[in-house]
Amino acid sequence: MMTTTPSIDLVMGSRLRNRRMTRGIDKATLAKAVGDTETHINAFELGIERIDPRSMLALCGALHVNIGYFFEPWAEQLRSHRTQTQAAAKFKLQHSEDDTSGSEAMRDTLISEAPARTREHRAR
């Protein structure tokens, strides 16, 4: 069975490699700076291995980058999702209030019309 690497690991690995190369740091130097092995850094960069939180913090420090750097590709998606979630919650709240008042209004209407309907039914 062939395994596939989740796209998030590939993207984060690619961003790690890009940042390392931009800073002019080779894998061996980065590995030493974060207390890891060159092989492990290579696995991170290729997306073969997921970057664990401890390694992520060490890499951020060694590469002089904020942790958000690794998540930038998803930042807009997260903002959009948050906005949609907030809008849906607001819509639900507004309509649940409308439904309650609507239900109460419907109940009141049915109660007030009940005697008239009963008389009409008996008249038939």
Coordinates of N, CA and C in Angstrom, one line a residue:
M1 N 0.8 -1.2 0.0 CA 0.0 0.0 0.0 C 0.9 1.2 0.0
M2 N 0.6 2.2 -0.9 CA 1.4 3.4 -1.0 C 0.8 4.4 -0.1
T3 N 1.7 5.1 0.7 CA 1.3 6.1 1.6 C 1.5 7.5 0.9
T4 N 0.6 8.4 1.3 CA 0.7 9.8 0.7 C 1.0 10.7 1.8
T5 N 1.8 11.7 1.5 CA 2.1 12.8 2.5 C 1.0 13.8 2.5
P6 N 0.5 14.1 3.7 CA -0.5 15.2 3.7 C 0.1 16.5 3.2
S7 N -0.8 17.2 2.5 CA -0.3 18.5 1.8 C 0.2 19.5 2.8
I8 N -0.3 19.5 4.0 CA 0.2 20.5 5.0 C 1.6 20.2 5.3
D9 N 2.0 19.0 5.4 CA 3.4 18.6 5.7 C 4.3 19.0 4.5
L10 N 3.9 18.9 3.3 CA 4.6 19.3 2.2 C 4.8 20.8 2.1
V11 N 3.8 21.5 2.4 CA 3.8 23.0 2.3 C 4.7 23.5 3.4
M12 N 4.6 23.0 4.6 CA 5.4 23.5 5.8 C 6.8 23.1 5.5
G13 N 7.1 21.9 5.0 CA 8.5 21.5 4.7 C 9.1 22.4 3.6
S14 N 8.3 22.7 2.7 CA 8.8 23.6 1.6 C 9.1 25.0 2.1
R15 N 8.3 25.5 3.0 CA 8.5 26.8 3.6 C 9.7 26.8 4.5
L16 N 9.9 25.7 5.2 CA 11.1 25.5 6.0 C 12.4 25.5 5.2
R17 N 12.4 24.8 4.1 CA 13.5 24.8 3.2 C 13.8 26.1 2.6
N18 N 12.7 26.8 2.1 CA 12.8 28.1 1.5 C 13.4 29.1 2.5
R19 N 13.0 29.1 3.8 CA 13.5 30.0 4.8 C 15.0 29.7 5.1
R20 N 15.3 28.4 5.2 CA 16.6 28.0 5.5 C 17.6 28.5 4.4
M21 N 17.2 28.3 3.2 CA 18.0 28.7 2.0 C 18.1 30.2 1.9
T22 N 17.0 30.9 2.2 CA 17.1 32.4 2.1 C 18.0 32.9 3.2
R23 N 18.1 32.3 4.3 CA 19.0 32.7 5.4 C 20.4 32.2 5.1
G24 N 20.6 31.4 4.1 CA 22.0 30.9 3.8 C 22.5 29.9 4.8
I25 N 21.6 29.1 5.3 CA 22.0 28.1 6.3 C 21.9 26.7 5.7
D26 N 22.9 25.9 5.9 CA 22.8 24.5 5.3 C 22.1 23.6 6.4
K27 N 21.8 22.5 5.9 CA 21.0 21.6 6.8 C 21.8 21.2 8.0
A28 N 23.0 20.9 7.9 CA 23.9 20.5 9.0 C 23.9 21.6 10.1
T29 N 24.1 22.8 9.7 CA 24.1 23.9 10.6 C 22.8 24.1 11.3
L30 N 21.7 24.0 10.6 CA 20.4 24.2 11.2 C 20.1 23.1 12.1
A31 N 20.5 21.8 11.7 CA 20.3 20.7 12.6 C 21.0 20.9 14.0
K32 N 22.2 21.3 13.9 CA 23.0 21.6 15.1 C 22.4 22.7 15.9
A33 N 21.9 23.7 15.3 CA 21.3 24.8 16.0 C 20.0 24.4 16.8
V34 N 19.3 23.5 16.2 CA 18.0 23.1 16.9 C 18.1 21.8 17.7
G35 N 19.3 21.2 17.7 CA 19.5 20.0 18.5 C 18.9 18.8 17.8
D36 N 19.0 18.7 16.5 CA 18.4 17.6 15.7 C 19.4 17.1 14.7
T37 N 19.0 16.2 13.9 CA 19.9 15.6 12.9 C 19.6 16.2 11.5
E38 N 20.6 16.2 10.7 CA 20.4 16.6 9.3 C 19.4 15.8 8.6
T39 N 19.4 14.5 8.8 CA 18.4 13.6 8.2 C 17.0 14.0 8.6
H40 N 16.8 14.3 9.9 CA 15.5 14.7 10.4 C 15.1 16.0 9.7
I41 N 16.0 17.0 9.6 CA 15.7 18.3 8.9 C 15.3 18.0 7.5
N42 N 16.0 17.1 6.8 CA 15.7 16.7 5.5 C 14.2 16.1 5.4
A43 N 13.9 15.2 6.3 CA 12.6 14.6 6.4 C 11.5 15.7 6.6
F44 N 11.8 16.7 7.4 CA 10.8 17.8 7.6 C 10.6 18.5 6.3
E45 N 11.7 18.9 5.6 CA 11.7 19.7 4.4 C 11.0 18.9 3.3
L46 N 11.1 17.6 3.2 CA 10.4 16.8 2.2 C 9.0 16.5 2.5
G47 N 8.6 16.9 3.7 CA 7.2 16.6 4.1 C 7.0 15.1 4.5
I48 N 8.1 14.4 4.7 CA 8.0 13.0 5.0 C 7.6 12.8 6.5
E49 N 8.1 13.8 7.3 CA 7.8 13.8 8.7 C 7.2 15.1 9.1
R50 N 6.2 15.0 9.9 CA 5.5 16.2 10.4 C 6.4 16.9 11.4
I51 N 6.4 18.2 11.4 CA 7.2 19.0 12.3 C 6.5 19.1 13.6
D52 N 7.1 18.5 14.7 CA 6.5 18.5 16.0 C 6.6 19.9 16.6
P53 N 5.8 20.1 17.7 CA 5.8 21.5 18.3 C 7.2 21.9 18.8
R54 N 7.9 21.0 19.5 CA 9.2 21.3 20.0 C 10.2 21.7 18.9
S55 N 10.2 21.0 17.8 CA 11.0 21.3 16.7 C 10.6 22.6 16.0
M56 N 9.3 22.8 15.9 CA 8.8 24.0 15.3 C 9.3 25.2 16.0
L57 N 9.2 25.2 17.3 CA 9.7 26.4 18.1 C 11.2 26.6 17.9
A58 N 12.0 25.5 17.9 CA 13.4 25.6 17.8 C 13.8 26.1 16.4
L59 N 13.1 25.6 15.4 CA 13.3 26.0 14.0 C 13.0 27.5 13.8
C60 N 11.9 28.0 14.4 CA 11.5 29.4 14.3 C 12.6 30.2 14.9
G61 N 13.1 29.8 16.1 CA 14.2 30.6 16.7 C 15.4 30.6 15.9
A62 N 15.8 29.5 15.3 CA 17.1 29.4 14.5 C 17.0 30.1 13.2
L63 N 15.8 30.2 12.7 CA 15.5 30.8 11.4 C 15.1 32.3 11.5
H64 N 14.9 32.7 12.8 CA 14.5 34.1 13.0 C 13.2 34.4 12.3
V65 N 12.2 33.6 12.6 CA 10.9 33.7 12.0 C 9.8 33.4 13.0
N66 N 8.7 34.1 12.9 CA 7.5 33.9 13.8 C 6.9 32.6 13.4
I67 N 6.3 31.9 14.3 CA 5.6 30.6 14.0 C 4.5 30.8 12.9
G68 N 3.9 32.0 12.9 CA 2.9 32.3 11.9 C 3.4 32.1 10.4
Y69 N 4.7 32.3 10.2 CA 5.3 32.1 8.9 C 4.9 30.8 8.3
F70 N 4.9 29.7 9.1 CA 4.6 28.4 8.5 C 3.2 28.2 8.2
F71 N 2.3 29.1 8.8 CA 0.9 28.9 8.6 C 0.3 30.0 7.6
E72 N 1.1 30.9 7.1 CA 0.6 31.9 6.2 C -0.2 31.4 5.0
P73 N 0.2 30.2 4.4 CA -0.7 29.8 3.3 C -2.1 29.5 3.7
W74 N -2.4 29.3 4.9 CA -3.8 29.0 5.4 C -4.4 30.2 6.1
A75 N -3.7 31.3 6.2 CA -4.2 32.4 7.0 C -5.5 33.0 6.5
E76 N -5.6 33.2 5.2 CA -6.8 33.7 4.6 C -7.9 32.7 4.7
Q77 N -7.6 31.5 4.5 CA -8.7 30.4 4.7 C -9.2 30.4 6.1
L78 N -8.3 30.6 7.1 CA -8.7 30.6 8.5 C -9.6 31.8 8.8
R79 N -9.1 33.0 8.3 CA -9.9 34.2 8.5 C -11.3 34.1 7.8
S80 N -11.3 33.5 6.6 CA -12.6 33.4 5.9 C -13.5 32.4 6.7
H81 N -12.9 31.3 7.2 CA -13.7 30.3 8.0 C -14.3 31.0 9.3
R82 N -13.4 31.8 9.9 CA -13.8 32.4 11.2 C -15.0 33.4 10.9
T83 N -14.9 34.2 9.8 CA -15.9 35.1 9.4 C -17.2 34.4 9.1
Q84 N -17.1 33.3 8.3 CA -18.3 32.5 8.0 C -19.0 31.9 9.2
T85 N -18.1 31.4 10.2 CA -18.7 30.8 11.4 C -19.4 31.9 12.2
Q86 N -18.8 33.1 12.3 CA -19.4 34.2 13.1 C -20.7 34.6 12.4
A87 N -20.7 34.7 11.1 CA -21.9 35.1 10.4 C -23.0 34.1 10.6
A88 N -22.6 32.8 10.5 CA -23.6 31.7 10.7 C -24.2 31.7 12.1
A89 N -23.4 32.0 13.1 CA -23.8 32.1 14.5 C -24.8 33.2 14.7
K90 N -24.4 34.4 14.1 CA -25.3 35.6 14.2 C -26.6 35.3 13.5
F91 N -26.6 34.7 12.3 CA -27.8 34.4 11.5 C -28.7 33.5 12.4
K92 N -28.1 32.4 12.9 CA -28.8 31.5 13.7 C -29.5 32.1 14.9
L93 N -28.7 33.0 15.6 CA -29.2 33.7 16.8 C -30.4 34.6 16.4
Q94 N -30.2 35.3 15.3 CA -31.3 36.2 14.8 C -32.6 35.4 14.5
H95 N -32.4 34.3 13.8 CA -33.5 33.6 13.3 C -34.1 32.7 14.4
S96 N -33.3 32.3 15.4 CA -33.9 31.6 16.5 C -34.8 32.5 17.3
E97 N -34.4 33.8 17.4 CA -35.2 34.8 18.1 C -36.5 35.0 17.3
D98 N -36.3 35.1 16.0 CA -37.5 35.3 15.1 C -38.4 34.1 15.2
D99 N -37.9 32.9 15.2 CA -38.7 31.7 15.3 C -39.5 31.7 16.6
T100 N -38.8 32.1 17.6 CA -39.5 32.1 18.9 C -40.7 33.1 18.9
S101 N -40.4 34.3 18.5 CA -41.5 35.3 18.4 C -42.5 34.9 17.4
G102 N -42.1 34.3 16.3 CA -43.0 33.8 15.2 C -43.9 32.7 15.8
S103 N -43.3 31.8 16.5 CA -44.0 30.7 17.1 C -45.0 31.2 18.1
E104 N -44.6 32.2 18.9 CA -45.6 32.7 19.9 C -46.7 33.4 19.1
A105 N -46.4 34.2 18.1 CA -47.4 34.9 17.3 C -48.3 33.9 16.7
M106 N -47.8 32.8 16.1 CA -48.6 31.8 15.5 C -49.5 31.1 16.6
R107 N -49.0 30.8 17.7 CA -49.8 30.2 18.8 C -50.9 31.2 19.2
D108 N -50.6 32.4 19.4 CA -51.6 33.4 19.7 C -52.7 33.5 18.7
T109 N -52.3 33.5 17.4 CA -53.3 33.6 16.3 C -54.2 32.3 16.3
L110 N -53.6 31.2 16.5 CA -54.4 29.9 16.5 C -55.4 29.9 17.6
I111 N -54.9 30.4 18.8 CA -55.8 30.4 20.0 C -56.9 31.3 19.7
S112 N -56.7 32.5 19.2 CA -57.7 33.5 19.0 C -58.7 33.1 17.9
E113 N -58.2 32.4 16.9 CA -59.1 31.9 15.8 C -59.8 30.6 16.1
A114 N -59.4 29.9 17.1 CA -60.0 28.6 17.4 C -61.5 28.6 17.6
P115 N -62.1 29.5 18.3 CA -63.5 29.5 18.5 C -64.2 29.8 17.1
A116 N -63.7 30.7 16.3 CA -64.3 31.0 15.0 C -64.2 29.7 14.1
R117 N -63.1 29.0 14.1 CA -62.9 27.8 13.3 C -63.9 26.7 13.7
T118 N -64.0 26.6 15.1 CA -64.9 25.6 15.6 C -66.4 25.9 15.1
R119 N -66.8 27.2 15.2 CA -68.1 27.5 14.8 C -68.3 27.2 13.3
E120 N -67.3 27.6 12.5 CA -67.4 27.3 11.0 C -67.5 25.8 10.7
H121 N -66.8 25.0 11.4 CA -66.8 23.6 11.2 C -68.1 23.0 11.6
R122 N -68.7 23.5 12.7 CA -70.0 23.0 13.2 C -71.1 23.4 12.2
A123 N -71.0 24.6 11.6 CA -72.0 25.1 10.7 C -72.1 24.2 9.4
R124 N -71.0 23.5 9.0 CA -71.0 22.7 7.8 C -71.8 21.5 8.0

